[in-house]
Tab-separated table of C-alpha atoms in Angstrom:
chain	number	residue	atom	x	y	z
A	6	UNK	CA	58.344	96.873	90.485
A	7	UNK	CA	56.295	93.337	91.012
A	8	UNK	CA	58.062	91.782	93.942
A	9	UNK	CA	58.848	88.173	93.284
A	10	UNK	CA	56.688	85.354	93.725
A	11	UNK	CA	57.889	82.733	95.585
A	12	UNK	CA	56.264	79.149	94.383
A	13	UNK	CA	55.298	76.316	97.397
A	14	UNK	CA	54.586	72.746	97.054
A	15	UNK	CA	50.971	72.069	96.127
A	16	UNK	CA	51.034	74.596	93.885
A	17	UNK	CA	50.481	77.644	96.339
A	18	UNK	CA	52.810	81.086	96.023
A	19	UNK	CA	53.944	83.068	98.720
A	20	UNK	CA	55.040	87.008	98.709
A	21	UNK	CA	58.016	86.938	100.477
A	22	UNK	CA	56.865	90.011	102.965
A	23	UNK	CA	54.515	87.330	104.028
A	24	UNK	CA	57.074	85.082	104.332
A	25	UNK	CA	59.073	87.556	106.755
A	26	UNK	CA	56.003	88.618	108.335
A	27	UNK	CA	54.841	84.495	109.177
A	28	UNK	CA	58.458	84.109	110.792
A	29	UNK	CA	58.541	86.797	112.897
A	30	UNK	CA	55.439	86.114	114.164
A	31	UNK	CA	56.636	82.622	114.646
A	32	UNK	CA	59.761	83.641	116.536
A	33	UNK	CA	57.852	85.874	119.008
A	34	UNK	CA	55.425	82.929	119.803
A	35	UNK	CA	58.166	80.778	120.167
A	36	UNK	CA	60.018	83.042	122.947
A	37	UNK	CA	56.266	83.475	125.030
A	38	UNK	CA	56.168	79.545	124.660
A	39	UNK	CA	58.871	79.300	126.550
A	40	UNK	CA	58.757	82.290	128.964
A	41	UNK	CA	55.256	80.250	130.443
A	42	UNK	CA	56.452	76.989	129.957
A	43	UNK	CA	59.517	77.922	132.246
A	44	UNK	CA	57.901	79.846	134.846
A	45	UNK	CA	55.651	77.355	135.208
A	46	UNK	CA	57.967	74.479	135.773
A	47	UNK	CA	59.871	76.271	137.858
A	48	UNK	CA	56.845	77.618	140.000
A	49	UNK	CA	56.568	74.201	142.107
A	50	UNK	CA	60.340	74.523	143.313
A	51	UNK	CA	60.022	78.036	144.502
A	52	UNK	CA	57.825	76.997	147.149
A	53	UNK	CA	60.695	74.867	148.477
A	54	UNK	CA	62.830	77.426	149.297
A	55	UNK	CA	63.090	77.869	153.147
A	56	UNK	CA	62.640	81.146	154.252
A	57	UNK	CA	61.871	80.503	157.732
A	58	UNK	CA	58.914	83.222	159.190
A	59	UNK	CA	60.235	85.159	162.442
A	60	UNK	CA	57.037	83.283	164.306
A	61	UNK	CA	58.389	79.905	163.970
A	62	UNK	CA	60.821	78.601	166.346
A	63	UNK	CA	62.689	76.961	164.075
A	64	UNK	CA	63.281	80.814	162.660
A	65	UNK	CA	64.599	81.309	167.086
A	66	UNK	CA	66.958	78.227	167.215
A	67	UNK	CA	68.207	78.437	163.565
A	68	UNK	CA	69.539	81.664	162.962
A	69	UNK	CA	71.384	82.158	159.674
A	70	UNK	CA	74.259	83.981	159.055
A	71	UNK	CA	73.702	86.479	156.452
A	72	UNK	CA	76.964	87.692	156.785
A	73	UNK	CA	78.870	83.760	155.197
A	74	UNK	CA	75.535	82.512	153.758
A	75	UNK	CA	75.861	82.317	149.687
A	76	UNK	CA	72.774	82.098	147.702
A	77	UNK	CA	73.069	78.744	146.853
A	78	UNK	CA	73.274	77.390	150.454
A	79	UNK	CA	70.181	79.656	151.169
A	80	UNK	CA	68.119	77.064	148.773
A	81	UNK	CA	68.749	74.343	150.054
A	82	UNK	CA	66.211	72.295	152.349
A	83	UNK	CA	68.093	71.577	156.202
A	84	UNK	CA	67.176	68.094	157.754
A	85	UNK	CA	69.070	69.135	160.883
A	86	UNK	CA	67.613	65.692	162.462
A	87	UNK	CA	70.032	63.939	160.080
A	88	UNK	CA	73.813	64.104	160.555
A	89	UNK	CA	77.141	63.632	162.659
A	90	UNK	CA	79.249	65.371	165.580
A	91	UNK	CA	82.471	66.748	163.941
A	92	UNK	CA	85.480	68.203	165.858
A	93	UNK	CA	85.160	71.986	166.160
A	94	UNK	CA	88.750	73.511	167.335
A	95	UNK	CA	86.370	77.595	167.786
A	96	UNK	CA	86.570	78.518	171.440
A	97	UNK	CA	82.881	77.252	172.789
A	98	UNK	CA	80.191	79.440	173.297
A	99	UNK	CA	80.709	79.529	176.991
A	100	UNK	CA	82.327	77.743	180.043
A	101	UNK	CA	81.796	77.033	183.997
A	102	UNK	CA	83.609	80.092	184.519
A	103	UNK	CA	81.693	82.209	181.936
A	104	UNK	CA	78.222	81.307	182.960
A	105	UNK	CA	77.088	80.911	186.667
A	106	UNK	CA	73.755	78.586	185.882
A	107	UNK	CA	75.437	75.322	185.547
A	108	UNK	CA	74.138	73.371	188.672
A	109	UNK	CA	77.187	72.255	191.217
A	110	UNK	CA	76.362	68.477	190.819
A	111	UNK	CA	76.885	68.930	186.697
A	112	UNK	CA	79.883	71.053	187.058
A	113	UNK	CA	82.726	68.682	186.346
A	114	UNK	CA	84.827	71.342	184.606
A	115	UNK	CA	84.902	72.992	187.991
A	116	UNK	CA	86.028	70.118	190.292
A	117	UNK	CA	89.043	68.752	188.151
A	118	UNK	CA	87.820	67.041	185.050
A	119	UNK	CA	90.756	66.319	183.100
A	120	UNK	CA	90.001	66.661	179.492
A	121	UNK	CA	88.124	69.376	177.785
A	122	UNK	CA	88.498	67.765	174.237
A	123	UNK	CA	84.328	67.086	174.993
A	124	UNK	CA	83.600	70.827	174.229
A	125	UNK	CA	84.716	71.008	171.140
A	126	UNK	CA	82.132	69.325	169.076
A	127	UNK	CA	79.670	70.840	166.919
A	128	UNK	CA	76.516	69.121	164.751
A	129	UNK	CA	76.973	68.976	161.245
A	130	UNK	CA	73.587	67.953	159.126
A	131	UNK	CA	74.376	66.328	156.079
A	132	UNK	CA	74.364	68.597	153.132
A	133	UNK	CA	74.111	71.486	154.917
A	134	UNK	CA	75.381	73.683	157.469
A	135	UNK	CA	74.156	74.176	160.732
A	136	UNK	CA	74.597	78.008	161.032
A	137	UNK	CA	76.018	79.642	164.676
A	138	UNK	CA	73.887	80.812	167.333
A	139	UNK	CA	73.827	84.210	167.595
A	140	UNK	CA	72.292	85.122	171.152
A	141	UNK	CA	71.408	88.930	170.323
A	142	UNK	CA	69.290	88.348	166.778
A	143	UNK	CA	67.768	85.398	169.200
A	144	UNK	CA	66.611	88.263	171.971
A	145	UNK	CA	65.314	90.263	169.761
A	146	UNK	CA	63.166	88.140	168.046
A	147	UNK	CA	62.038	86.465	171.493
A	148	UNK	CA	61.149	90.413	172.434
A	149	UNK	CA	57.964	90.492	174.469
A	150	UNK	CA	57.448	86.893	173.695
A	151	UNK	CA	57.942	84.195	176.367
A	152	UNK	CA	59.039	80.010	176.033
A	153	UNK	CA	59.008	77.643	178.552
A	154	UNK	CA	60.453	73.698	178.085
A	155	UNK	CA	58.421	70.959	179.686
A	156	UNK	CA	59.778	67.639	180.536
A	157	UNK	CA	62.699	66.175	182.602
A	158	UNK	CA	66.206	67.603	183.793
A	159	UNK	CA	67.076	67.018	180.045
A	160	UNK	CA	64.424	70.194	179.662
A	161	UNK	CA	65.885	71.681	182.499
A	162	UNK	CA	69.374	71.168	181.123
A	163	UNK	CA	68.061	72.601	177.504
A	164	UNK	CA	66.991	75.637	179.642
A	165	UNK	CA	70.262	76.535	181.530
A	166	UNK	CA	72.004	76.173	178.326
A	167	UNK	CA	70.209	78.639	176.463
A	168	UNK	CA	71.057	80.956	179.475
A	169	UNK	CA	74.059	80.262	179.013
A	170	UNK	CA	73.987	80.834	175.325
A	171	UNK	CA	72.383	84.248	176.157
A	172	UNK	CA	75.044	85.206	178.705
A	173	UNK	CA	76.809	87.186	176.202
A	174	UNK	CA	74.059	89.897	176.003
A	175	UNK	CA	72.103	89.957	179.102
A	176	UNK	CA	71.625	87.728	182.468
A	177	UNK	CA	68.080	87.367	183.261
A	178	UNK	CA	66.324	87.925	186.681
A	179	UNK	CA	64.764	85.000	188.712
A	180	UNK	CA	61.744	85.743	189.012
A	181	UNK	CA	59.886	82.368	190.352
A	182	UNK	CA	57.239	81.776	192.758
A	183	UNK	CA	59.603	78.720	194.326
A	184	UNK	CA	62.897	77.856	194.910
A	185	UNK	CA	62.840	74.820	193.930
A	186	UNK	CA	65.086	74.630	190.651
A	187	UNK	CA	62.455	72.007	188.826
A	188	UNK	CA	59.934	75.261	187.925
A	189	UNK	CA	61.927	78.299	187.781
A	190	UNK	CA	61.037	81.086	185.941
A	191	UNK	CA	63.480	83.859	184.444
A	192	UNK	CA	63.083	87.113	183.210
A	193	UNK	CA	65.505	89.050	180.302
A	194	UNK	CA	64.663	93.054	181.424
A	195	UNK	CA	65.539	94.675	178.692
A	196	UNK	CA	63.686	92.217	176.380
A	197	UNK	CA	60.905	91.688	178.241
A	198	UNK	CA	61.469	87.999	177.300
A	199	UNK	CA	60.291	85.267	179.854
A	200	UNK	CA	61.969	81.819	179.909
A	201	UNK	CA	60.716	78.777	182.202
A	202	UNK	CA	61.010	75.352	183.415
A	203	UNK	CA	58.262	73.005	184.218
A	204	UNK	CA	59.016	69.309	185.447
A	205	UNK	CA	56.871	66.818	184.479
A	206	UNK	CA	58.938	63.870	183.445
A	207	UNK	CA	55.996	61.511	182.315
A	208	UNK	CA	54.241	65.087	181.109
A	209	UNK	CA	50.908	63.084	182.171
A	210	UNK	CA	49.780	62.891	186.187
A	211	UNK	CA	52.433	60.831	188.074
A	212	UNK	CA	52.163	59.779	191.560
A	213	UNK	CA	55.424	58.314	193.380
A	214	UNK	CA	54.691	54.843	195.606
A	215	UNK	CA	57.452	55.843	197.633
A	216	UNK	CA	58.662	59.089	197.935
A	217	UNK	CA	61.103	58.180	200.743
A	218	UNK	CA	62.842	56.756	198.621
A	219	UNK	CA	66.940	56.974	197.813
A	220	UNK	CA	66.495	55.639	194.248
A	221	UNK	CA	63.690	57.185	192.266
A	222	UNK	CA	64.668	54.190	189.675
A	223	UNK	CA	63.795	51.278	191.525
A	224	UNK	CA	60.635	51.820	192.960
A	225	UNK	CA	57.521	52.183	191.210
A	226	UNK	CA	55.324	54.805	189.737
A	227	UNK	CA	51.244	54.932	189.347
A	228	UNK	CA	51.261	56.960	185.693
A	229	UNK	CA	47.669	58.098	184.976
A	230	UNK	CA	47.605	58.219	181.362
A	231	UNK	CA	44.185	60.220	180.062
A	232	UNK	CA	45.020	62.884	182.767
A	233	UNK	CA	47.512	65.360	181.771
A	234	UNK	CA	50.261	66.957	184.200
A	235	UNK	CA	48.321	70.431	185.731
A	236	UNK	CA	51.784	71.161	186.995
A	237	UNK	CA	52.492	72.596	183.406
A	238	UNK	CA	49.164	71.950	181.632
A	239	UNK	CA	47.284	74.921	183.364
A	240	UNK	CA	50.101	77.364	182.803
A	241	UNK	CA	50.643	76.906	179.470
A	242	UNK	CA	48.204	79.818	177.961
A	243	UNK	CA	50.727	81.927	179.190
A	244	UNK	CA	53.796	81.392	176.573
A	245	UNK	CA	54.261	82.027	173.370
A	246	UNK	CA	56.186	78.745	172.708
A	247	UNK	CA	56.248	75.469	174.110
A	248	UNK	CA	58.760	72.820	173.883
A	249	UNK	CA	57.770	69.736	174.983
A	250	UNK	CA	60.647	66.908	175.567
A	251	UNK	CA	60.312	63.493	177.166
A	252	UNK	CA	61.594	59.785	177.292
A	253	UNK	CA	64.054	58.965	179.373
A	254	UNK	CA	61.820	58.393	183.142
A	255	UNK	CA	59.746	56.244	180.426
A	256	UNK	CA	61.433	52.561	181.955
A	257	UNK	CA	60.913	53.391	185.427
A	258	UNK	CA	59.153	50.737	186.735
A	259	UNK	CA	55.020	52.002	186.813
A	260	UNK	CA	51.571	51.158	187.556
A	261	UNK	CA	49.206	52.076	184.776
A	262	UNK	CA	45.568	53.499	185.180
A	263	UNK	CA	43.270	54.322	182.896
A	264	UNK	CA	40.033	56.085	184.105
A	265	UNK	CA	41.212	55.276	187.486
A	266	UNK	CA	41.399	52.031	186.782
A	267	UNK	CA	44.449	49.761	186.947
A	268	UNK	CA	45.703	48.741	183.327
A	269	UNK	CA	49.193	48.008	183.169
A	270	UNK	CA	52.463	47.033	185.218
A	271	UNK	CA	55.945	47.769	183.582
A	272	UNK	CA	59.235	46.549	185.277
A	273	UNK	CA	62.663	46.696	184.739
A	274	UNK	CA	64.458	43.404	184.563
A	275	UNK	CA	67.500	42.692	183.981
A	276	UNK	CA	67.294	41.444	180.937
A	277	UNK	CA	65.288	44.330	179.730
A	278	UNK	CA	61.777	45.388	180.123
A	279	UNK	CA	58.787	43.179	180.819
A	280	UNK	CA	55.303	44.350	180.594
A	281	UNK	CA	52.225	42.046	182.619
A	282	UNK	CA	49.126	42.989	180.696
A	283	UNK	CA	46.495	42.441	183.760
């Protein structure tokens, strides 16, 4: 039996198993269209996604918690540099009586401030959440690795709050070559995870006029600026990670010298800061 014939404009015919066979083939190209044409839009997104390697530090200081994390949230892009302090009613991570590093002349919770309302804050980026801090994933991923913070007693602070932070799990051993509190150097035993301190305040050469005296604010300071601080400069092969943190000694009054040369007076007046270019 002829199978019919099925007439086209123009005057062409068409079998209709060719017909069939032309539409399928069709269909099928239609469906790989769009199988590459989505893969390939979507390829430039997928590189957005943070998955934070266990080198970085931001990996150490932003720990997610796989546990309350959805998928979505996972996704998204953290600016953690952009948000606001929100009231946080959680118990905080630690207190004057829990952790034995906070220095006597910081330690207002121990000689009678009032009102605690101060420790229950917590950051809150916008868009995002700023996951907890969880001090035993930190130690392990800081195992056999070693960080040290290099600035002023804002560094220092930094320091003896991540102590703190790591209370929960282990207390480290002091093992520094000083006493004095501005370069300590502690050590987590069971981690074999070194932490350190390193004062440099300027983090370039600094030489005080007058170390006698009572106010390091008023008097001045000859700041050498193309020679770096060897204080913390010549050690700091020795870590894994550096953080680096400085600004506030930055409107002491100071001398300036450039290849020993002087460049520069800054001085604090009372109406601000003045600079004489000389």
């Amino acid at each position: 039996m002829n199978s019919p014939i099925i007439q086209l404009p123009f005057g062409r015919q068409l079998y209709p198993q060719t017909l069939f066979s032309f539409l399928l083939l069709s269909a099928a190209a239609i469906l790989l269209f769009i199988s590459f044409y989505f893969n390939n839009f979507l390829a430039p997104f997928q590189d957005k996604i943070p998955v934070p390697p266990s080198s970085t530090l931001s990996t150490l200081l932003l720990l997610p918690n796989t546990s309350s994390s959805s998928s979505s949230d996972s996704e998204k892009e953290c600016d953690i540099s952009k948000g606001e302090w929100i009231r946080d009613p959680k118990e905080p991570y630690y207190n004057n009586k829990t952790c034995w590093m906070i220095q006597e002349h910081q330690n207002c919770m121990k000689y009678g401030r009032p009102d605690m309302e101060f420790l229950n804050w917590r950051w809150k980026p916008d868009g995002c959440e700023f996951p907890a801090f969880e001090p035993l994933q930190f130690l392990e991923l800081m195992r056999e690795k070693s960080l040290a913070f290099v600035g002023d007693s804002l560094a220092r602070n930094h320091m003896q709050s991540l102590m703190c932070l790591l209370s929960k799990v282990e207390y480290p051993k002091d093992i520094s070559k000083t006493s004095d509190e501005n370069f300590k150097r502690m050590f987590y035993t069971n981690y074999n995870f070194t932490i350190s301190i390193f004062w440099s305040p300027f983090l370039i050469r600094a030489m005080e006029t007058d170390p006698q005296s009572s106010s390091r604010v008023n008097y001045m300071w000859n700041l050498y600026l193309d020679e770096i601080d060897t204080n913390w400069a010549t050690q700091i092969d020795e870590f894994d990670y550096l953080i680096i943190s400085a600004g506030n000694w930055f409107t002491r009054p100071s001398l300036f010298f450039e290849k020993g040369h002087y460049r520069l007076r800054i001085s604090r007046m009372e109406s601000g800061i003045k600079e004489v270019i000389v």
